[in-house]
mmCIF file with all atom_site columns, C-alpha atoms in Angstrom:
data_model
loop_
_atom_site.group_PDB
_atom_site.id
_atom_site.type_symbol
_atom_site.label_atom_id
_atom_site.label_alt_id
_atom_site.label_comp_id
_atom_site.label_asym_id
_atom_site.label_entity_id
_atom_site.label_seq_id
_atom_site.pdbx_PDB_ins_code
_atom_site.Cartn_x
_atom_site.Cartn_y
_atom_site.Cartn_z
_atom_site.occupancy
_atom_site.B_iso_or_equiv
_atom_site.pdbx_formal_charge
_atom_site.auth_seq_id
_atom_site.auth_comp_id
_atom_site.auth_asym_id
_atom_site.auth_atom_id
_atom_site.pdbx_PDB_model_num
ATOM 1   C CA . MET A 1 1   ? 122.232 4.195   242.063 1.00 54.00 ? 23  MET A CA 1
ATOM 2   C CA . SER A 1 2   ? 122.019 3.336   245.554 1.00 69.00 ? 24  SER A CA 1
ATOM 3   C CA . ARG A 1 3   ? 121.286 -0.060  246.891 1.00 77.00 ? 25  ARG A CA 1
ATOM 4   C CA . HIS A 1 4   ? 119.991 0.689   250.485 1.00 80.00 ? 26  HIS A CA 1
ATOM 5   C CA . HIS A 1 5   ? 116.769 -0.657  249.090 1.00 85.00 ? 27  HIS A CA 1
ATOM 6   C CA . LEU A 1 6   ? 117.682 -4.249  248.479 1.00 88.00 ? 28  LEU A CA 1
ATOM 7   C CA . LEU A 1 7   ? 119.135 -3.777  252.924 1.00 92.00 ? 29  LEU A CA 1
ATOM 8   C CA . VAL A 1 8   ? 116.202 -2.874  253.776 1.00 94.00 ? 30  VAL A CA 1
ATOM 9   C CA . GLY A 1 9   ? 112.747 -5.564  255.178 1.00 94.00 ? 31  GLY A CA 1
ATOM 10  C CA . SER A 1 10  ? 112.737 -8.003  257.633 1.00 95.00 ? 32  SER A CA 1
ATOM 11  C CA . TRP A 1 11  ? 114.675 -11.528 256.831 1.00 96.00 ? 33  TRP A CA 1
ATOM 12  C CA . ARG A 1 12  ? 114.940 -14.929 258.304 1.00 95.00 ? 34  ARG A CA 1
ATOM 13  C CA . LEU A 1 13  ? 118.772 -17.051 259.148 1.00 94.00 ? 35  LEU A CA 1
ATOM 14  C CA . ASP A 1 14  ? 119.051 -19.772 257.595 1.00 94.00 ? 36  ASP A CA 1
ATOM 15  C CA . ARG A 1 15  ? 122.908 -20.746 258.517 1.00 90.00 ? 37  ARG A CA 1
ATOM 16  C CA . TRP A 1 16  ? 125.443 -19.217 261.287 1.00 88.00 ? 38  TRP A CA 1
ATOM 17  C CA . ILE A 1 17  ? 128.490 -20.117 260.865 1.00 86.00 ? 39  ILE A CA 1
ATOM 18  C CA . VAL A 1 18  ? 132.509 -19.688 261.901 1.00 86.00 ? 40  VAL A CA 1
ATOM 19  C CA . VAL A 1 19  ? 134.975 -20.139 259.306 1.00 86.00 ? 41  VAL A CA 1
ATOM 20  C CA . ASP A 1 20  ? 138.670 -19.714 259.447 1.00 82.00 ? 42  ASP A CA 1
ATOM 21  C CA . ALA A 1 21  ? 140.468 -17.301 258.075 1.00 74.00 ? 43  ALA A CA 1
ATOM 22  C CA . ALA A 1 22  ? 141.280 -19.637 255.360 1.00 75.00 ? 44  ALA A CA 1
ATOM 23  C CA . GLY A 1 23  ? 137.684 -20.337 254.140 1.00 72.00 ? 45  GLY A CA 1
ATOM 24  C CA . GLU A 1 24  ? 138.052 -23.750 255.963 1.00 71.00 ? 46  GLU A CA 1
ATOM 25  C CA . ARG A 1 25  ? 136.810 -25.448 258.995 1.00 69.00 ? 47  ARG A CA 1
ATOM 26  C CA . PRO A 1 26  ? 133.397 -24.244 258.684 1.00 70.00 ? 48  PRO A CA 1
ATOM 27  C CA . SER A 1 27  ? 131.627 -25.147 262.179 1.00 75.00 ? 49  SER A CA 1
ATOM 28  C CA . PRO A 1 28  ? 128.247 -23.927 262.856 1.00 71.00 ? 50  PRO A CA 1
ATOM 29  C CA . TYR A 1 29  ? 126.808 -21.728 265.154 1.00 72.00 ? 51  TYR A CA 1
ATOM 30  C CA . PHE A 1 30  ? 124.918 -23.818 268.244 1.00 73.00 ? 52  PHE A CA 1
ATOM 31  C CA . GLY A 1 31  ? 125.435 -26.616 266.924 1.00 74.00 ? 53  GLY A CA 1
ATOM 32  C CA . GLY A 1 32  ? 123.216 -26.265 263.482 1.00 73.00 ? 54  GLY A CA 1
ATOM 33  C CA . LYS A 1 33  ? 119.757 -25.317 266.006 1.00 83.00 ? 55  LYS A CA 1
ATOM 34  C CA . GLN A 1 34  ? 119.918 -21.579 265.317 1.00 85.00 ? 56  GLN A CA 1
ATOM 35  C CA . ALA A 1 35  ? 116.746 -19.534 264.958 1.00 89.00 ? 57  ALA A CA 1
ATOM 36  C CA . GLY A 1 36  ? 116.775 -15.319 264.138 1.00 93.00 ? 58  GLY A CA 1
ATOM 37  C CA . TYR A 1 37  ? 115.701 -12.669 262.604 1.00 96.00 ? 59  TYR A CA 1
ATOM 38  C CA . VAL A 1 38  ? 117.562 -9.039  261.375 1.00 96.00 ? 60  VAL A CA 1
ATOM 39  C CA . VAL A 1 39  ? 114.741 -6.519  260.577 1.00 96.00 ? 61  VAL A CA 1
ATOM 40  C CA . TYR A 1 40  ? 116.457 -3.169  258.413 1.00 96.00 ? 62  TYR A CA 1
ATOM 41  C CA . GLY A 1 41  ? 114.137 -0.186  258.524 1.00 96.00 ? 63  GLY A CA 1
ATOM 42  C CA . PRO A 1 42  ? 115.044 2.761   256.160 1.00 95.00 ? 64  PRO A CA 1
ATOM 43  C CA . ASP A 1 43  ? 115.024 4.804   258.914 1.00 96.00 ? 65  ASP A CA 1
ATOM 44  C CA . GLY A 1 44  ? 118.293 3.250   259.560 1.00 96.00 ? 66  GLY A CA 1
ATOM 45  C CA . ILE A 1 45  ? 117.852 1.702   263.042 1.00 97.00 ? 67  ILE A CA 1
ATOM 46  C CA . CYS A 1 46  ? 117.744 -2.257  262.647 1.00 97.00 ? 68  CYS A CA 1
ATOM 47  C CA . ALA A 1 47  ? 117.001 -4.883  265.234 1.00 97.00 ? 69  ALA A CA 1
ATOM 48  C CA . MET A 1 48  ? 118.608 -8.393  265.125 1.00 96.00 ? 70  MET A CA 1
ATOM 49  C CA . HIS A 1 49  ? 117.778 -11.729 267.872 1.00 94.00 ? 71  HIS A CA 1
ATOM 50  C CA . LEU A 1 50  ? 119.657 -14.752 267.491 1.00 91.00 ? 72  LEU A CA 1
ATOM 51  C CA . GLU A 1 51  ? 118.999 -17.884 269.727 1.00 88.00 ? 73  GLU A CA 1
ATOM 52  C CA . HIS A 1 52  ? 119.933 -21.552 270.333 1.00 84.00 ? 74  HIS A CA 1
ATOM 53  C CA . ALA A 1 53  ? 116.664 -22.863 267.925 1.00 81.00 ? 75  ALA A CA 1
ATOM 54  C CA . ASP A 1 54  ? 116.440 -25.594 271.368 1.00 80.00 ? 76  ASP A CA 1
ATOM 55  C CA . ARG A 1 55  ? 115.848 -23.247 273.872 1.00 77.00 ? 77  ARG A CA 1
ATOM 56  C CA . ALA A 1 56  ? 113.813 -25.296 277.071 1.00 74.00 ? 78  ALA A CA 1
ATOM 57  C CA . LEU A 1 57  ? 110.563 -23.324 278.296 1.00 73.00 ? 79  LEU A CA 1
ATOM 58  C CA . ARG A 1 58  ? 110.363 -22.132 281.218 1.00 75.00 ? 80  ARG A CA 1
ATOM 59  C CA . ARG A 1 59  ? 107.874 -23.115 284.057 1.00 75.00 ? 81  ARG A CA 1
ATOM 60  C CA . ASP A 1 60  ? 105.130 -21.101 283.483 1.00 75.00 ? 82  ASP A CA 1
ATOM 61  C CA . ASP A 1 61  ? 104.794 -17.527 281.204 1.00 78.00 ? 83  ASP A CA 1
ATOM 62  C CA . ASP A 1 62  ? 105.554 -15.434 283.126 1.00 75.00 ? 84  ASP A CA 1
ATOM 63  C CA . PRO A 1 63  ? 109.037 -13.980 283.204 1.00 76.00 ? 85  PRO A CA 1
ATOM 64  C CA . SER A 1 64  ? 109.269 -11.716 286.715 1.00 76.00 ? 86  SER A CA 1
ATOM 65  C CA . SER A 1 65  ? 108.224 -15.169 288.371 1.00 79.00 ? 87  SER A CA 1
ATOM 66  C CA . ALA A 1 66  ? 111.799 -17.017 287.384 1.00 79.00 ? 88  ALA A CA 1
ATOM 67  C CA . GLY A 1 67  ? 114.193 -17.444 289.641 1.00 80.00 ? 89  GLY A CA 1
ATOM 68  C CA . ASP A 1 68  ? 118.428 -16.867 288.725 1.00 83.00 ? 90  ASP A CA 1
ATOM 69  C CA . ASP A 1 69  ? 118.513 -20.176 287.104 1.00 83.00 ? 91  ASP A CA 1
ATOM 70  C CA . GLU A 1 70  ? 115.606 -19.626 284.850 1.00 79.00 ? 92  GLU A CA 1
ATOM 71  C CA . ILE A 1 71  ? 116.853 -16.240 283.497 1.00 77.00 ? 93  ILE A CA 1
ATOM 72  C CA . VAL A 1 72  ? 120.642 -17.288 282.915 1.00 78.00 ? 94  VAL A CA 1
ATOM 73  C CA . ALA A 1 73  ? 119.144 -20.457 280.996 1.00 78.00 ? 95  ALA A CA 1
ATOM 74  C CA . ALA A 1 74  ? 116.135 -18.594 278.958 1.00 76.00 ? 96  ALA A CA 1
ATOM 75  C CA . THR A 1 75  ? 119.595 -16.066 278.374 1.00 79.00 ? 97  THR A CA 1
ATOM 76  C CA . ARG A 1 76  ? 121.599 -18.535 277.675 1.00 81.00 ? 98  ARG A CA 1
ATOM 77  C CA . GLY A 1 77  ? 122.268 -18.828 273.901 1.00 83.00 ? 99  GLY A CA 1
ATOM 78  C CA . VAL A 1 78  ? 120.642 -15.532 273.046 1.00 89.00 ? 100 VAL A CA 1
ATOM 79  C CA . LEU A 1 79  ? 122.720 -12.235 271.076 1.00 89.00 ? 101 LEU A CA 1
ATOM 80  C CA . SER A 1 80  ? 119.864 -9.687  270.232 1.00 94.00 ? 102 SER A CA 1
ATOM 81  C CA . TYR A 1 81  ? 120.800 -5.713  269.636 1.00 96.00 ? 103 TYR A CA 1
ATOM 82  C CA . MET A 1 82  ? 118.927 -2.428  268.232 1.00 98.00 ? 104 MET A CA 1
ATOM 83  C CA . ALA A 1 83  ? 121.412 -0.326  266.585 1.00 98.00 ? 105 ALA A CA 1
ATOM 84  C CA . ARG A 1 84  ? 121.836 2.130   263.693 1.00 98.00 ? 106 ARG A CA 1
ATOM 85  C CA . TYR A 1 85  ? 123.100 1.273   260.522 1.00 97.00 ? 107 TYR A CA 1
ATOM 86  C CA . VAL A 1 86  ? 125.292 2.811   257.459 1.00 96.00 ? 108 VAL A CA 1
ATOM 87  C CA . LEU A 1 87  ? 125.854 1.310   254.610 1.00 93.00 ? 109 LEU A CA 1
ATOM 88  C CA . ASP A 1 88  ? 129.676 1.692   253.162 1.00 92.00 ? 110 ASP A CA 1
ATOM 89  C CA . GLU A 1 89  ? 128.526 0.884   249.371 1.00 89.00 ? 111 GLU A CA 1
ATOM 90  C CA . GLU A 1 90  ? 132.229 1.679   248.475 1.00 91.00 ? 112 GLU A CA 1
ATOM 91  C CA . HIS A 1 91  ? 133.372 -1.249  250.526 1.00 91.00 ? 113 HIS A CA 1
ATOM 92  C CA . ASP A 1 92  ? 130.361 -3.349  250.853 1.00 91.00 ? 114 ASP A CA 1
ATOM 93  C CA . ARG A 1 93  ? 130.032 -3.218  254.849 1.00 93.00 ? 115 ARG A CA 1
ATOM 94  C CA . LEU A 1 94  ? 127.413 -2.027  257.260 1.00 95.00 ? 116 LEU A CA 1
ATOM 95  C CA . VAL A 1 95  ? 128.078 -0.061  260.791 1.00 96.00 ? 117 VAL A CA 1
ATOM 96  C CA . HIS A 1 96  ? 126.132 -1.382  263.320 1.00 97.00 ? 118 HIS A CA 1
ATOM 97  C CA . THR A 1 97  ? 126.528 1.267   265.942 1.00 98.00 ? 119 THR A CA 1
ATOM 98  C CA . ILE A 1 98  ? 124.166 -0.609  268.595 1.00 98.00 ? 120 ILE A CA 1
ATOM 99  C CA . PHE A 1 99  ? 122.221 1.484   271.335 1.00 98.00 ? 121 PHE A CA 1
ATOM 100 C CA . ALA A 1 100 ? 121.064 -1.670  273.344 1.00 97.00 ? 122 ALA A CA 1
ATOM 101 C CA . CYS A 1 101 ? 122.037 -5.512  273.733 1.00 95.00 ? 123 CYS A CA 1
ATOM 102 C CA . THR A 1 102 ? 121.693 -8.388  275.420 1.00 92.00 ? 124 THR A CA 1
ATOM 103 C CA . TRP A 1 103 ? 125.375 -8.008  275.733 1.00 91.00 ? 125 TRP A CA 1
ATOM 104 C CA . PRO A 1 104 ? 125.518 -4.578  277.877 1.00 93.00 ? 126 PRO A CA 1
ATOM 105 C CA . ASN A 1 105 ? 129.292 -4.514  276.497 1.00 95.00 ? 127 ASN A CA 1
ATOM 106 C CA . TRP A 1 106 ? 128.051 -3.961  273.267 1.00 95.00 ? 128 TRP A CA 1
ATOM 107 C CA . VAL A 1 107 ? 125.825 -0.917  273.860 1.00 97.00 ? 129 VAL A CA 1
ATOM 108 C CA . GLY A 1 108 ? 127.720 1.985   272.230 1.00 98.00 ? 130 GLY A CA 1
ATOM 109 C CA . MET A 1 109 ? 130.014 -0.208  269.944 1.00 97.00 ? 131 MET A CA 1
ATOM 110 C CA . GLN A 1 110 ? 130.362 0.218   266.243 1.00 97.00 ? 132 GLN A CA 1
ATOM 111 C CA . GLN A 1 111 ? 130.056 -3.694  264.978 1.00 95.00 ? 133 GLN A CA 1
ATOM 112 C CA . THR A 1 112 ? 131.113 -4.211  261.346 1.00 96.00 ? 134 THR A CA 1
ATOM 113 C CA . ARG A 1 113 ? 129.668 -6.658  258.865 1.00 95.00 ? 135 ARG A CA 1
ATOM 114 C CA . TYR A 1 114 ? 130.483 -6.926  255.331 1.00 95.00 ? 136 TYR A CA 1
ATOM 115 C CA . VAL A 1 115 ? 127.523 -7.532  253.727 1.00 94.00 ? 137 VAL A CA 1
ATOM 116 C CA . GLU A 1 116 ? 126.230 -9.377  250.650 1.00 91.00 ? 138 GLU A CA 1
ATOM 117 C CA . ALA A 1 117 ? 122.567 -8.533  249.210 1.00 90.00 ? 139 ALA A CA 1
ATOM 118 C CA . CYS A 1 118 ? 120.130 -9.360  246.915 1.00 88.00 ? 140 CYS A CA 1
ATOM 119 C CA . ALA A 1 119 ? 116.191 -9.791  247.200 1.00 87.00 ? 141 ALA A CA 1
ATOM 120 C CA . GLN A 1 120 ? 116.199 -12.191 248.728 1.00 93.00 ? 142 GLN A CA 1
ATOM 121 C CA . HIS A 1 121 ? 119.422 -12.759 250.350 1.00 95.00 ? 143 HIS A CA 1
ATOM 122 C CA . LEU A 1 122 ? 121.485 -10.898 252.127 1.00 95.00 ? 144 LEU A CA 1
ATOM 123 C CA . THR A 1 123 ? 125.016 -12.802 253.834 1.00 95.00 ? 145 THR A CA 1
ATOM 124 C CA . LEU A 1 124 ? 126.253 -10.976 256.489 1.00 95.00 ? 146 LEU A CA 1
ATOM 125 C CA . ARG A 1 125 ? 130.132 -11.203 257.295 1.00 94.00 ? 147 ARG A CA 1
ATOM 126 C CA . THR A 1 126 ? 133.026 -10.184 260.341 1.00 91.00 ? 148 THR A CA 1
ATOM 127 C CA . PRO A 1 127 ? 136.011 -9.143  260.332 1.00 92.00 ? 149 PRO A CA 1
ATOM 128 C CA . PRO A 1 128 ? 138.427 -11.848 261.280 1.00 89.00 ? 150 PRO A CA 1
ATOM 129 C CA . VAL A 1 129 ? 138.647 -12.105 265.112 1.00 87.00 ? 151 VAL A CA 1
ATOM 130 C CA . ALA A 1 130 ? 142.242 -13.624 266.862 1.00 87.00 ? 152 ALA A CA 1
ATOM 131 C CA . ARG A 1 131 ? 140.999 -16.056 269.327 1.00 78.00 ? 153 ARG A CA 1
ATOM 132 C CA . GLU A 1 132 ? 143.117 -18.750 271.311 1.00 77.00 ? 154 GLU A CA 1
ATOM 133 C CA . GLY A 1 133 ? 145.411 -17.925 268.465 1.00 81.00 ? 155 GLY A CA 1
ATOM 134 C CA . LEU A 1 134 ? 143.188 -19.101 265.538 1.00 83.00 ? 156 LEU A CA 1
ATOM 135 C CA . VAL A 1 135 ? 141.641 -16.007 263.141 1.00 87.00 ? 157 VAL A CA 1
ATOM 136 C CA . THR A 1 136 ? 137.765 -16.937 262.202 1.00 87.00 ? 158 THR A CA 1
ATOM 137 C CA . PHE A 1 137 ? 135.383 -15.279 261.058 1.00 89.00 ? 159 PHE A CA 1
ATOM 138 C CA . ALA A 1 138 ? 131.588 -15.703 261.487 1.00 88.00 ? 160 ALA A CA 1
ATOM 139 C CA . GLU A 1 139 ? 128.850 -15.337 258.259 1.00 91.00 ? 161 GLU A CA 1
ATOM 140 C CA . LEU A 1 140 ? 125.282 -15.136 258.832 1.00 93.00 ? 162 LEU A CA 1
ATOM 141 C CA . ALA A 1 141 ? 123.089 -16.366 255.958 1.00 95.00 ? 163 ALA A CA 1
ATOM 142 C CA . PHE A 1 142 ? 119.542 -15.116 255.780 1.00 96.00 ? 164 PHE A CA 1
ATOM 143 C CA . THR A 1 143 ? 116.334 -15.473 253.632 1.00 96.00 ? 165 THR A CA 1
ATOM 144 C CA . ARG A 1 144 ? 113.636 -12.171 252.980 1.00 96.00 ? 166 ARG A CA 1
ATOM 145 C CA . VAL A 1 145 ? 110.815 -12.390 254.954 1.00 94.00 ? 167 VAL A CA 1
ATOM 146 C CA . ARG A 1 146 ? 107.634 -12.115 252.174 1.00 83.00 ? 168 ARG A CA 1
ATOM 147 C CA . ALA A 1 147 ? 104.851 -10.239 254.488 1.00 69.00 ? 169 ALA A CA 1
ATOM 148 C CA . THR A 1 148 ? 101.596 -12.773 254.150 1.00 67.00 ? 170 THR A CA 1
ATOM 149 C CA . PRO A 1 149 ? 97.887  -10.929 253.377 1.00 60.00 ? 171 PRO A CA 1
ATOM 150 C CA . ARG A 1 150 ? 95.971  -10.136 256.749 1.00 61.00 ? 172 ARG A CA 1
ATOM 151 C CA . SER A 1 151 ? 92.762  -11.176 257.440 1.00 55.00 ? 173 SER A CA 1
ATOM 152 C CA . SER A 1 152 ? 90.162  -9.034  256.970 1.00 51.00 ? 174 SER A CA 1
ATOM 153 C CA . GLY A 1 153 ? 87.878  -10.460 259.626 1.00 51.00 ? 175 GLY A CA 1
ATOM 154 C CA . ALA A 1 154 ? 89.809  -9.495  263.741 1.00 48.00 ? 176 ALA A CA 1
#
């Protein structure tokens, strides 16, 4: 039986850490001040938004009036993308094929995430990556978001 149904839904980020290949030295991304969501639809489309939780408010509410310095400040510490996803249950992994992203170089790329999912918790891990002589992977842990009943008014 497919486990796809465990993935479908909305998930709130609880933790985003970077771990070395030996499983040691976990360091929280954005200094532990993180916020984010991922939504997996039954149609094979996902949306992910991750951000530094302490981003400063801008001068006003109109993004079109922002200067270059405000645009850089508002987008630094943000990663968002939309993707088609395929769950490879045999290998416990997801493949995201990105079609829109705040980091334009990722558009058209495939991002693999190893996945563990149950009714209330979702964990995504990146494959190991070597940077500056250190091999690390990222681990993101999410909790399922439950819908709240809508009020009958308005």
